[in-house]
Amino acid sequence: MGETYSIAVVGGGPAGLTAALAAAATGAEITLFGPQNTSVVGSDNRTAALFAGSIEMLRNLGVWEALEPLSAPIAAIRIIDDTGGLLRAPEVTFTAAEVDRETFGWNVPNAGLVECLTARLAGRVRLQETRGIAGVAVSDARVRLTSAEGGTFDASLVIGADGRKSICRAAAGIDTKTWPYAQAAVTTTFSHARAHRNVSTEFHRPAGPLTVVPMPGSASSLVWVETPAEAQRLAALDEAGFRAELERRLQGLLGTIGDIRPRAVFPLSGLEASSFGRNRIALIGEAAHVIPPIGAQGLNLGLRDSAVLADCVADAMHAGRDPGLAPTLDAYTALRRPDVASRVTAIDVLNKSLISDLVPVHLARGLGLVALKTVGPLRRRAIREGLAPSPEIATLLGPGGLARLVARAAPGPLDSAA
Ligand SMILES: Cc1cc2nc3c(=O)[nH]c(=O)nc-3n(C[C@H](O)[C@H](O)[C@H](O)COP(=O)(O)OP(=O)(O)OC[C@H]3O[C@@H](n4cnc5c(N)ncnc54)[C@H](O)[C@@H]3O)c2cc1C
């Protein structure tokens, strides 16, 4: 029998929950520390458009069956230029069929996702409910966590899934690049008279994108990016006033708007950690990177973090090596950096091109969309880039991933690992 290593996950958001379930498949003992999820389930009205690899991961973790009825497939993505610039770019619609798929992915409610993942922890991951981890102390042999209630816990490896203000990141001594955006997103879900036909539509507007994403039935979720003051104004309107503004912005796309669920406002910012693992602490999700909600990349990146980290832990378990040591953390950082850095940059450039006042910037964006509309190979490449070649990135992102991850972690010579 090899040694049993203890891994602690700090943070019970979608990234932390998937990381805990994924790491549990490697045979390590996993304890997840987080506030009671009832507050998250009640307060997060967002949905996440998750691409094929993310859905495959949820299937592998055994939660997709419960989540699918709450989610809607996305068969096409439409971009409409509503910037009012001199050169109006053509409308571009990408269909999943162009790359021989039925869907690009699914639009999943965050609250339902957290609920299904939490339910799946039973018997796999020890859930330690706490008001929060208040202290993280790193030493050569372990990390000691101290909860707000005063309890302590020692782990070989800590997975920091504690969001953008991560105290795990600070304890690991990992610095960040952060940058503000003078933007905030209004989010809600609403019903409408015209069918969405499983098409997600992104209006590119001068203050940022306005995106409507299909939900089950005749409903869609909304992410409407504006200046912070305008976002607050829109969120504070009464329902009739908000309905009128939204119908005007959607230009009849979804017909008459019916019920509108409660609205929330999310200020936008950017963050990229300089390393994704050091001093026995690995960072995942928004503890490692924060990007604006354009092109639905944020949580897809977070789930890929969880899947790749599970592979790195599996390799350590396979070799009988402590998973908190530098080989695991260095491998994890090296594997995640290109994917994270390329998406942080691309989303930043696209966002800035929308809000820029410079005519050449609008011209370049417009010409880019013309090229995407007309050049077949470029289109298909853009679609595949957006989707990310998931099964090659990590075991859990492909079919049968859970069994392959378990096999990968089984003790034996490292060169026979999957
Ligand atoms: C408007 C909007 C729309 C979006 N749409 C999409 C989309 O369509 N597709 C997509 O892929 N992504 C999308 N995203 C991004 C996605 O929502 C985030 O990437 C995701 O929610 C981050 O999950 P997380 O688990 O990393 O962080 P969080 O959800 O922030 O979870 C962090 C958890 O850690 C806990 N925590 C914090 N500190 C401590 C502590 N000290 N001790 C214990 N626990 C702690 C918190 O309570 C929380 O539960 C969107 C984002 C926004 C703002």
Short mmCIF file of C-alpha atoms and ligand atoms in Angstrom, two decimals:
data_model
loop_
_atom_site.label_atom_id
_atom_site.label_comp_id
_atom_site.label_asym_id
_atom_site.label_seq_id
_atom_site.Cartn_x
_atom_site.Cartn_y
_atom_site.Cartn_z
CA MET A 1 0.00 0.00 0.00
CA GLY A 2 1.30 3.48 -0.87
CA GLU A 3 0.95 6.44 1.48
CA THR A 4 -2.44 8.20 1.66
CA TYR A 5 -2.12 11.89 0.92
CA SER A 6 -4.55 14.45 2.20
CA ILE A 7 -5.74 17.16 -0.19
CA ALA A 8 -7.83 20.15 0.93
CA VAL A 9 -9.95 22.21 -1.43
CA VAL A 10 -10.76 25.75 -0.23
CA GLY A 11 -13.92 27.14 -1.88
CA GLY A 12 -17.19 25.46 -2.84
CA GLY A 13 -17.91 27.28 -6.11
CA PRO A 14 -18.18 25.32 -9.38
CA ALA A 15 -14.38 25.13 -9.84
CA GLY A 16 -13.70 23.88 -6.29
CA LEU A 17 -16.49 21.31 -6.39
CA THR A 18 -15.37 19.82 -9.72
CA ALA A 19 -11.73 19.80 -8.56
CA ALA A 20 -12.71 17.94 -5.38
CA LEU A 21 -14.70 15.30 -7.26
CA ALA A 22 -11.97 14.95 -9.90
CA ALA A 23 -9.13 14.62 -7.38
CA ALA A 24 -11.15 12.07 -5.38
CA ALA A 25 -10.86 9.68 -8.34
CA THR A 26 -7.07 9.54 -7.84
CA GLY A 27 -7.37 7.80 -4.46
CA ALA A 28 -6.24 10.80 -2.39
CA GLU A 29 -8.33 11.80 0.64
CA ILE A 30 -10.18 15.00 -0.21
CA THR A 31 -11.72 17.51 2.20
CA LEU A 32 -13.58 20.53 0.83
CA PHE A 33 -13.89 23.67 2.97
CA GLY A 34 -16.52 26.21 2.06
CA PRO A 35 -19.47 28.23 3.29
CA GLN A 36 -22.85 26.55 3.14
CA ASN A 37 -23.87 26.45 -0.49
CA THR A 38 -27.44 27.47 0.23
CA SER A 39 -26.34 31.11 -0.01
CA VAL A 40 -24.72 30.53 -3.44
CA VAL A 41 -27.68 28.57 -4.74
CA GLY A 42 -30.02 31.35 -3.66
CA SER A 43 -27.95 34.28 -4.93
CA ASP A 44 -26.19 33.36 -8.20
CA ASN A 45 -28.66 34.00 -11.04
CA ARG A 46 -26.01 33.51 -13.74
CA THR A 47 -25.81 30.72 -16.25
CA ALA A 48 -22.65 29.44 -17.91
CA ALA A 49 -22.39 28.38 -21.54
CA LEU A 50 -20.22 25.27 -21.21
CA PHE A 51 -18.52 23.71 -24.23
CA ALA A 52 -18.26 20.04 -25.13
CA GLY A 53 -15.19 19.21 -23.01
CA SER A 54 -16.76 20.76 -19.91
CA ILE A 55 -19.97 18.79 -20.47
CA GLU A 56 -17.97 15.59 -20.94
CA MET A 57 -16.24 16.32 -17.63
CA LEU A 58 -19.60 16.78 -15.86
CA ARG A 59 -20.74 13.50 -17.42
CA ASN A 60 -17.57 11.77 -16.16
CA LEU A 61 -18.14 13.18 -12.66
CA GLY A 62 -21.67 11.74 -12.65
CA VAL A 63 -23.62 15.02 -12.49
CA TRP A 64 -24.75 15.56 -16.07
CA GLU A 65 -27.84 13.35 -15.85
CA ALA A 66 -29.29 15.58 -13.10
CA LEU A 67 -28.14 18.80 -14.76
CA GLU A 68 -29.22 18.21 -18.35
CA PRO A 69 -32.97 18.84 -17.76
CA LEU A 70 -32.09 22.26 -16.25
CA SER A 71 -29.91 23.21 -19.24
CA ALA A 72 -30.39 24.04 -22.92
CA PRO A 73 -28.26 23.05 -25.93
CA ILE A 74 -26.52 25.75 -27.98
CA ALA A 75 -26.64 24.83 -31.66
CA ALA A 76 -25.46 28.15 -33.12
CA ILE A 77 -23.76 31.38 -32.05
CA ARG A 78 -24.71 34.64 -33.79
CA ILE A 79 -22.72 37.90 -33.57
CA ILE A 80 -24.51 41.13 -34.47
CA ASP A 81 -22.57 44.40 -34.79
CA ASP A 82 -24.57 47.03 -32.92
CA THR A 83 -21.65 49.38 -32.24
CA GLY A 84 -23.07 52.08 -34.51
CA GLY A 85 -19.59 52.57 -36.00
CA LEU A 86 -18.89 53.91 -39.50
CA LEU A 87 -18.32 50.41 -40.81
CA ARG A 88 -21.06 48.07 -39.70
CA ALA A 89 -19.62 44.54 -39.64
CA PRO A 90 -21.73 41.78 -41.19
CA GLU A 91 -23.85 39.53 -38.99
CA VAL A 92 -21.99 36.25 -38.48
CA THR A 93 -23.58 32.97 -37.41
CA PHE A 94 -21.47 29.95 -36.53
CA THR A 95 -23.30 26.64 -36.48
CA ALA A 96 -22.16 23.51 -34.68
CA ALA A 97 -23.03 21.56 -37.82
CA GLU A 98 -20.12 23.30 -39.62
CA VAL A 99 -17.71 21.34 -37.46
CA ASP A 100 -19.84 18.18 -37.54
CA ARG A 101 -21.37 18.60 -34.10
CA GLU A 102 -24.96 18.75 -32.91
CA THR A 103 -24.20 21.44 -30.33
CA PHE A 104 -21.43 23.81 -29.30
CA GLY A 105 -22.30 23.06 -25.72
CA TRP A 106 -25.02 23.74 -23.17
CA ASN A 107 -26.20 26.71 -21.17
CA VAL A 108 -26.17 25.57 -17.55
CA PRO A 109 -27.58 27.47 -14.51
CA ASN A 110 -24.78 28.17 -11.98
CA ALA A 111 -27.03 27.49 -8.98
CA GLY A 112 -28.17 24.12 -10.40
CA LEU A 113 -24.57 23.23 -11.21
CA VAL A 114 -23.39 23.94 -7.65
CA GLU A 115 -26.37 22.02 -6.23
CA CYS A 116 -25.78 18.92 -8.39
CA LEU A 117 -22.02 18.91 -7.72
CA THR A 118 -22.57 19.30 -3.95
CA ALA A 119 -25.04 16.41 -3.94
CA ARG A 120 -22.43 14.25 -5.69
CA LEU A 121 -19.79 14.80 -2.95
CA ALA A 122 -21.47 12.32 -0.58
CA GLY A 123 -19.25 9.27 -0.05
CA ARG A 124 -16.47 10.73 -2.23
CA VAL A 125 -15.34 13.97 -0.62
CA ARG A 126 -15.51 15.08 3.03
CA LEU A 127 -17.44 18.35 3.13
CA GLN A 128 -16.38 20.65 5.96
CA GLU A 129 -18.84 23.51 6.17
CA THR A 130 -17.30 26.66 7.60
CA ARG A 131 -17.87 30.41 7.50
CA GLY A 132 -14.53 30.39 5.70
CA ILE A 133 -10.85 29.53 5.96
CA ALA A 134 -9.28 32.38 7.91
CA GLY A 135 -5.62 31.28 7.92
CA VAL A 136 -3.35 29.42 5.50
CA ALA A 137 0.17 28.67 6.80
CA VAL A 138 2.70 27.05 4.47
CA SER A 139 5.64 24.93 5.62
CA ASP A 140 7.95 22.42 3.90
CA ALA A 141 5.97 19.35 4.95
CA ARG A 142 2.37 20.61 4.84
CA VAL A 143 -0.13 23.47 4.68
CA ARG A 144 -2.11 24.23 7.84
CA LEU A 145 -5.61 25.66 7.35
CA THR A 146 -7.40 27.43 10.18
CA SER A 147 -11.14 27.91 9.87
CA ALA A 148 -13.10 30.95 11.02
CA GLU A 149 -14.45 28.74 13.82
CA GLY A 150 -10.88 28.04 15.02
CA GLY A 151 -10.42 24.44 13.80
CA THR A 152 -7.16 23.41 12.11
CA PHE A 153 -6.46 20.97 9.30
CA ASP A 154 -3.18 19.83 7.73
CA ALA A 155 -2.92 18.91 4.04
CA SER A 156 -0.16 17.80 1.67
CA LEU A 157 -1.73 19.86 -1.09
CA VAL A 158 -4.25 22.71 -0.95
CA ILE A 159 -6.36 23.47 -4.01
CA GLY A 160 -7.15 27.19 -3.85
CA ALA A 161 -10.61 27.57 -5.41
CA ASP A 162 -11.49 30.56 -3.25
CA GLY A 163 -12.27 33.02 -6.03
CA ARG A 164 -10.75 36.29 -7.14
CA LYS A 165 -9.73 37.47 -3.63
CA SER A 166 -8.06 34.12 -2.87
CA ILE A 167 -6.27 33.94 0.49
CA CYS A 168 -4.66 30.68 -0.68
CA ARG A 169 -2.98 32.62 -3.52
CA ALA A 170 -1.64 35.19 -1.06
CA ALA A 171 -0.36 32.46 1.31
CA ALA A 172 1.46 30.75 -1.58
CA GLY A 173 3.22 34.03 -2.35
CA ILE A 174 1.84 34.11 -5.90
CA ASP A 175 1.45 37.62 -7.26
CA THR A 176 -1.08 38.70 -9.86
CA LYS A 177 -1.59 41.08 -12.72
CA THR A 178 -4.96 42.78 -12.28
CA TRP A 179 -6.72 45.37 -14.38
CA PRO A 180 -10.10 47.09 -14.14
CA TYR A 181 -12.75 47.48 -16.84
CA ALA A 182 -15.13 50.45 -16.66
CA GLN A 183 -17.95 47.96 -17.23
CA ALA A 184 -20.49 45.92 -15.29
CA ALA A 185 -22.85 43.13 -16.38
CA VAL A 186 -26.58 43.00 -15.65
CA THR A 187 -27.72 39.37 -15.47
CA THR A 188 -31.16 37.77 -15.37
CA THR A 189 -33.33 35.13 -17.06
CA PHE A 190 -36.53 35.96 -18.94
CA SER A 191 -39.27 34.30 -20.99
CA HIS A 192 -40.15 35.45 -24.52
CA ALA A 193 -42.72 34.90 -27.26
CA ARG A 194 -40.45 33.94 -30.19
CA ALA A 195 -38.47 30.69 -30.11
CA HIS A 196 -34.70 31.02 -29.63
CA ARG A 197 -34.13 27.95 -31.81
CA ASN A 198 -31.11 27.17 -29.60
CA VAL A 199 -29.18 30.09 -31.04
CA SER A 200 -27.08 32.21 -28.67
CA THR A 201 -26.87 35.84 -29.83
CA GLU A 202 -24.17 38.35 -28.93
CA PHE A 203 -24.90 42.02 -29.80
CA HIS A 204 -21.60 43.88 -29.94
CA ARG A 205 -22.45 47.30 -28.51
CA PRO A 206 -20.27 50.36 -27.75
CA ALA A 207 -20.27 49.74 -23.97
CA GLY A 208 -19.73 45.98 -24.32
CA PRO A 209 -21.67 42.91 -25.47
CA LEU A 210 -25.30 42.11 -24.76
CA THR A 211 -25.72 38.35 -24.90
CA VAL A 212 -28.86 36.20 -24.80
CA VAL A 213 -28.31 32.48 -24.34
CA PRO A 214 -30.99 29.78 -24.72
CA MET A 215 -32.57 28.20 -21.64
CA PRO A 216 -35.08 25.31 -21.64
CA GLY A 217 -38.44 26.20 -23.22
CA SER A 218 -39.09 29.76 -24.37
CA ALA A 219 -36.62 31.40 -22.02
CA SER A 220 -33.13 32.88 -22.27
CA SER A 221 -30.47 34.10 -19.90
CA LEU A 222 -29.11 37.62 -20.29
CA VAL A 223 -25.63 39.11 -19.80
CA TRP A 224 -25.86 42.82 -20.61
CA VAL A 225 -22.57 44.71 -20.29
CA GLU A 226 -22.75 48.48 -19.79
CA THR A 227 -20.87 51.21 -17.92
CA PRO A 228 -21.20 50.60 -14.15
CA ALA A 229 -23.61 53.56 -13.73
CA GLU A 230 -25.84 52.43 -16.62
CA ALA A 231 -25.83 48.84 -15.33
CA GLN A 232 -27.02 50.05 -11.92
CA ARG A 233 -29.71 52.18 -13.57
CA LEU A 234 -30.97 49.23 -15.63
CA ALA A 235 -30.97 46.90 -12.63
CA ALA A 236 -32.96 49.41 -10.56
CA LEU A 237 -35.73 49.93 -13.19
CA ASP A 238 -39.13 48.46 -12.45
CA GLU A 239 -39.99 45.35 -14.45
CA ALA A 240 -41.98 47.19 -17.12
CA GLY A 241 -39.21 49.74 -17.62
CA PHE A 242 -36.53 47.04 -17.88
CA ARG A 243 -38.70 45.02 -20.29
CA ALA A 244 -39.08 48.06 -22.58
CA GLU A 245 -35.31 48.74 -22.58
CA LEU A 246 -34.48 45.09 -23.26
CA GLU A 247 -37.04 44.74 -26.07
CA ARG A 248 -35.58 47.86 -27.70
CA ARG A 249 -32.04 46.48 -27.48
CA LEU A 250 -33.01 43.05 -28.80
CA GLN A 251 -34.65 44.65 -31.86
CA GLY A 252 -37.49 42.10 -31.95
CA LEU A 253 -35.13 39.10 -31.95
CA LEU A 254 -37.10 37.16 -29.30
CA GLY A 255 -40.49 38.90 -29.69
CA THR A 256 -42.48 40.16 -26.71
CA ILE A 257 -40.73 39.62 -23.38
CA GLY A 258 -42.71 37.95 -20.57
CA ASP A 259 -41.56 37.23 -16.98
CA ILE A 260 -38.22 38.64 -15.91
CA ARG A 261 -36.45 36.95 -12.96
CA PRO A 262 -34.55 39.02 -10.36
CA ARG A 263 -31.60 40.98 -11.76
CA ALA A 264 -28.01 41.18 -10.45
CA VAL A 265 -25.02 43.36 -11.35
CA PHE A 266 -21.45 42.01 -11.68
CA PRO A 267 -18.60 44.57 -11.94
CA LEU A 268 -16.02 43.38 -14.51
CA SER A 269 -12.29 43.09 -13.93
CA GLY A 270 -9.33 41.06 -15.14
CA LEU A 271 -6.77 39.00 -13.21
CA GLU A 272 -4.02 36.57 -14.11
CA ALA A 273 -1.84 34.82 -11.51
CA SER A 274 1.91 34.72 -12.24
CA SER A 275 2.00 31.00 -11.39
CA PHE A 276 -0.77 28.43 -10.89
CA GLY A 277 1.02 26.44 -8.19
CA ARG A 278 3.67 27.04 -5.54
CA ASN A 279 4.43 26.11 -1.94
CA ARG A 280 1.98 23.16 -1.85
CA ILE A 281 -0.89 25.33 -3.16
CA ALA A 282 -2.48 24.97 -6.61
CA LEU A 283 -4.84 27.68 -7.89
CA ILE A 284 -7.92 26.98 -9.99
CA GLY A 285 -10.85 28.97 -11.40
CA GLU A 286 -11.11 32.65 -10.54
CA ALA A 287 -8.34 32.31 -7.92
CA ALA A 288 -6.06 31.91 -10.97
CA HIS A 289 -7.74 34.00 -13.70
CA VAL A 290 -10.67 36.37 -14.16
CA ILE A 291 -11.89 37.51 -17.59
CA PRO A 292 -14.91 39.49 -18.81
CA PRO A 293 -17.99 37.45 -19.86
CA ILE A 294 -17.36 37.53 -23.61
CA GLY A 295 -17.28 34.32 -25.62
CA ALA A 296 -18.19 32.28 -22.50
CA GLN A 297 -14.67 31.30 -21.51
CA GLY A 298 -14.37 31.83 -17.71
CA LEU A 299 -15.82 28.69 -16.17
CA ASN A 300 -14.77 26.56 -19.14
CA LEU A 301 -11.19 27.54 -18.22
CA GLY A 302 -11.92 26.80 -14.55
CA LEU A 303 -13.18 23.29 -15.34
CA ARG A 304 -10.12 22.64 -17.52
CA ASP A 305 -7.96 23.70 -14.53
CA SER A 306 -9.70 21.08 -12.38
CA ALA A 307 -9.31 18.38 -15.02
CA VAL A 308 -5.62 19.09 -15.67
CA LEU A 309 -4.83 19.29 -11.96
CA ALA A 310 -6.50 15.90 -11.45
CA ASP A 311 -4.14 14.44 -14.09
CA CYS A 312 -1.11 15.95 -12.34
CA VAL A 313 -2.25 14.57 -8.96
CA ALA A 314 -2.93 11.18 -10.59
CA ASP A 315 0.63 11.09 -11.94
CA ALA A 316 2.00 11.84 -8.46
CA MET A 317 -0.16 9.11 -6.91
CA HIS A 318 0.94 6.71 -9.63
CA ALA A 319 4.59 7.40 -8.81
CA GLY A 320 3.98 7.24 -5.04
CA ARG A 321 5.05 10.91 -4.80
CA ASP A 322 3.65 13.54 -2.45
CA PRO A 323 1.26 15.56 -4.72
CA GLY A 324 2.09 18.84 -2.96
CA LEU A 325 5.70 18.87 -4.19
CA ALA A 326 7.12 21.02 -6.96
CA PRO A 327 7.01 18.41 -9.79
CA THR A 328 3.19 18.30 -9.58
CA LEU A 329 2.75 22.06 -9.24
CA ASP A 330 5.29 22.92 -11.95
CA ALA A 331 3.70 20.45 -14.38
CA TYR A 332 0.27 21.93 -13.63
CA THR A 333 1.45 25.51 -14.23
CA ALA A 334 3.22 24.57 -17.46
CA LEU A 335 0.15 22.75 -18.80
CA ARG A 336 -2.31 25.53 -17.94
CA ARG A 337 -0.35 28.65 -18.86
CA PRO A 338 -0.77 28.62 -22.69
CA ASP A 339 -4.54 27.96 -22.55
CA VAL A 340 -5.16 30.60 -19.86
CA ALA A 341 -2.81 33.26 -21.28
CA SER A 342 -4.18 32.99 -24.84
CA ARG A 343 -7.79 33.35 -23.69
CA VAL A 344 -7.10 36.18 -21.24
CA THR A 345 -5.40 38.10 -24.08
CA ALA A 346 -7.98 37.33 -26.78
CA ILE A 347 -10.95 38.30 -24.61
CA ASP A 348 -9.21 41.50 -23.46
CA VAL A 349 -8.47 42.54 -27.06
CA LEU A 350 -12.02 41.76 -28.22
CA ASN A 351 -13.57 43.65 -25.29
CA LYS A 352 -11.32 46.68 -25.83
CA SER A 353 -12.07 46.69 -29.56
CA LEU A 354 -15.77 47.11 -28.73
CA ILE A 355 -15.35 50.00 -26.31
CA SER A 356 -12.60 51.79 -28.26
CA ASP A 357 -13.38 55.15 -29.87
CA LEU A 358 -10.73 54.63 -32.55
CA VAL A 359 -12.01 54.16 -36.10
CA PRO A 360 -9.06 51.92 -37.15
CA VAL A 361 -9.83 49.57 -34.27
CA HIS A 362 -13.47 49.27 -35.41
CA LEU A 363 -12.28 48.79 -38.98
CA ALA A 364 -9.97 45.96 -37.95
CA ARG A 365 -12.72 44.26 -35.92
CA GLY A 366 -15.18 44.70 -38.78
CA LEU A 367 -12.73 43.26 -41.31
CA GLY A 368 -12.04 40.37 -38.94
CA LEU A 369 -15.76 39.56 -38.88
CA VAL A 370 -15.96 39.89 -42.68
CA ALA A 371 -13.12 37.37 -42.95
CA LEU A 372 -14.81 35.05 -40.46
CA LYS A 373 -18.06 35.30 -42.43
CA THR A 374 -16.52 34.52 -45.79
CA VAL A 375 -13.37 32.41 -45.36
CA GLY A 376 -14.40 28.80 -44.66
CA PRO A 377 -11.16 27.39 -43.18
CA LEU A 378 -10.71 30.49 -40.99
CA ARG A 379 -14.28 30.12 -39.73
CA ARG A 380 -13.83 26.47 -38.89
CA ARG A 381 -10.52 27.22 -37.16
CA ALA A 382 -12.16 30.01 -35.12
CA ILE A 383 -14.97 27.67 -34.11
CA ARG A 384 -12.55 24.93 -33.06
CA GLU A 385 -10.36 27.45 -31.20
CA GLY A 386 -13.41 28.70 -29.32
CA LEU A 387 -14.35 25.15 -28.39
CA ALA A 388 -10.78 24.12 -27.40
CA PRO A 389 -9.41 20.65 -28.24
CA SER A 390 -10.54 19.28 -24.92
CA PRO A 391 -9.80 15.52 -24.86
CA GLU A 392 -6.13 16.23 -25.61
CA ILE A 393 -5.92 18.69 -22.70
CA ALA A 394 -6.95 16.36 -19.87
CA THR A 395 -8.24 12.83 -19.24
CA LEU A 396 -11.56 13.90 -17.70
CA LEU A 397 -12.48 16.04 -20.72
CA GLY A 398 -12.87 13.00 -22.98
CA PRO A 399 -15.27 10.03 -23.09
CA GLY A 400 -14.63 7.38 -20.42
CA GLY A 401 -12.38 9.85 -18.62
CA LEU A 402 -13.16 8.77 -15.06
CA ALA A 403 -12.07 5.15 -15.58
CA ARG A 404 -8.96 6.36 -17.39
CA LEU A 405 -8.12 8.77 -14.55
CA VAL A 406 -8.49 5.99 -11.97
CA ALA A 407 -6.15 3.79 -14.08
CA ARG A 408 -3.69 6.67 -14.50
CA ALA A 409 -3.45 7.10 -10.71
CA ALA A 410 -2.98 3.39 -9.94
CA PRO A 411 0.45 2.64 -8.43
CA GLY A 412 3.11 1.47 -10.89
CA PRO A 413 6.05 2.63 -12.98
CA LEU A 414 5.42 6.16 -14.26
CA ASP A 415 6.15 5.40 -17.91
CA SER A 416 3.13 3.07 -18.10
CA ALA A 417 0.75 5.86 -17.08
CA ALA A 418 -2.13 6.60 -19.47
C1 LIG B 1 -21.93 37.91 -15.90
C2 LIG B 1 -21.08 36.70 -16.04
C3 LIG B 1 -21.40 35.71 -16.97
C4 LIG B 1 -20.58 34.59 -17.13
N1 LIG B 1 -20.90 33.66 -18.09
C5 LIG B 1 -20.05 32.61 -18.29
C6 LIG B 1 -20.32 31.65 -19.32
O1 LIG B 1 -21.30 31.75 -20.07
N2 LIG B 1 -19.45 30.62 -19.48
C7 LIG B 1 -18.34 30.47 -18.69
O2 LIG B 1 -17.58 29.52 -18.89
N3 LIG B 1 -18.08 31.35 -17.69
C8 LIG B 1 -18.91 32.41 -17.47
N4 LIG B 1 -18.64 33.31 -16.48
C9 LIG B 1 -17.52 33.04 -15.55
C10 LIG B 1 -17.96 32.11 -14.40
O3 LIG B 1 -19.16 32.58 -13.83
C11 LIG B 1 -16.85 32.06 -13.36
O4 LIG B 1 -15.67 31.62 -14.00
C12 LIG B 1 -17.17 31.06 -12.25
O5 LIG B 1 -18.37 31.36 -11.61
C13 LIG B 1 -16.04 31.08 -11.23
O6 LIG B 1 -16.16 29.95 -10.40
P1 LIG B 1 -15.11 29.71 -9.23
O7 LIG B 1 -15.54 28.46 -8.55
O8 LIG B 1 -13.72 29.83 -9.73
O9 LIG B 1 -15.29 30.99 -8.26
P2 LIG B 1 -16.51 31.41 -7.32
O10 LIG B 1 -17.81 31.04 -7.93
O11 LIG B 1 -16.24 32.83 -6.97
O12 LIG B 1 -16.33 30.48 -6.03
C14 LIG B 1 -15.41 30.77 -5.03
C15 LIG B 1 -15.94 30.11 -3.76
O13 LIG B 1 -14.94 30.22 -2.75
C16 LIG B 1 -15.57 30.59 -1.54
N5 LIG B 1 -14.55 31.22 -0.71
C17 LIG B 1 -13.96 32.42 -0.89
N6 LIG B 1 -13.07 32.66 0.09
C18 LIG B 1 -13.11 31.58 0.92
C19 LIG B 1 -12.44 31.24 2.12
N7 LIG B 1 -11.55 32.06 2.69
N8 LIG B 1 -12.72 30.04 2.70
C20 LIG B 1 -13.62 29.19 2.14
N9 LIG B 1 -14.30 29.48 1.01
C21 LIG B 1 -14.05 30.65 0.41
C22 LIG B 1 -16.72 31.49 -1.96
O14 LIG B 1 -17.72 31.57 -0.97
C23 LIG B 1 -17.20 30.78 -3.22
O15 LIG B 1 -18.14 29.78 -2.91
C24 LIG B 1 -19.42 34.44 -16.32
C25 LIG B 1 -19.10 35.43 -15.37
C26 LIG B 1 -19.90 36.55 -15.24
C27 LIG B 1 -19.50 37.63 -14.25
#
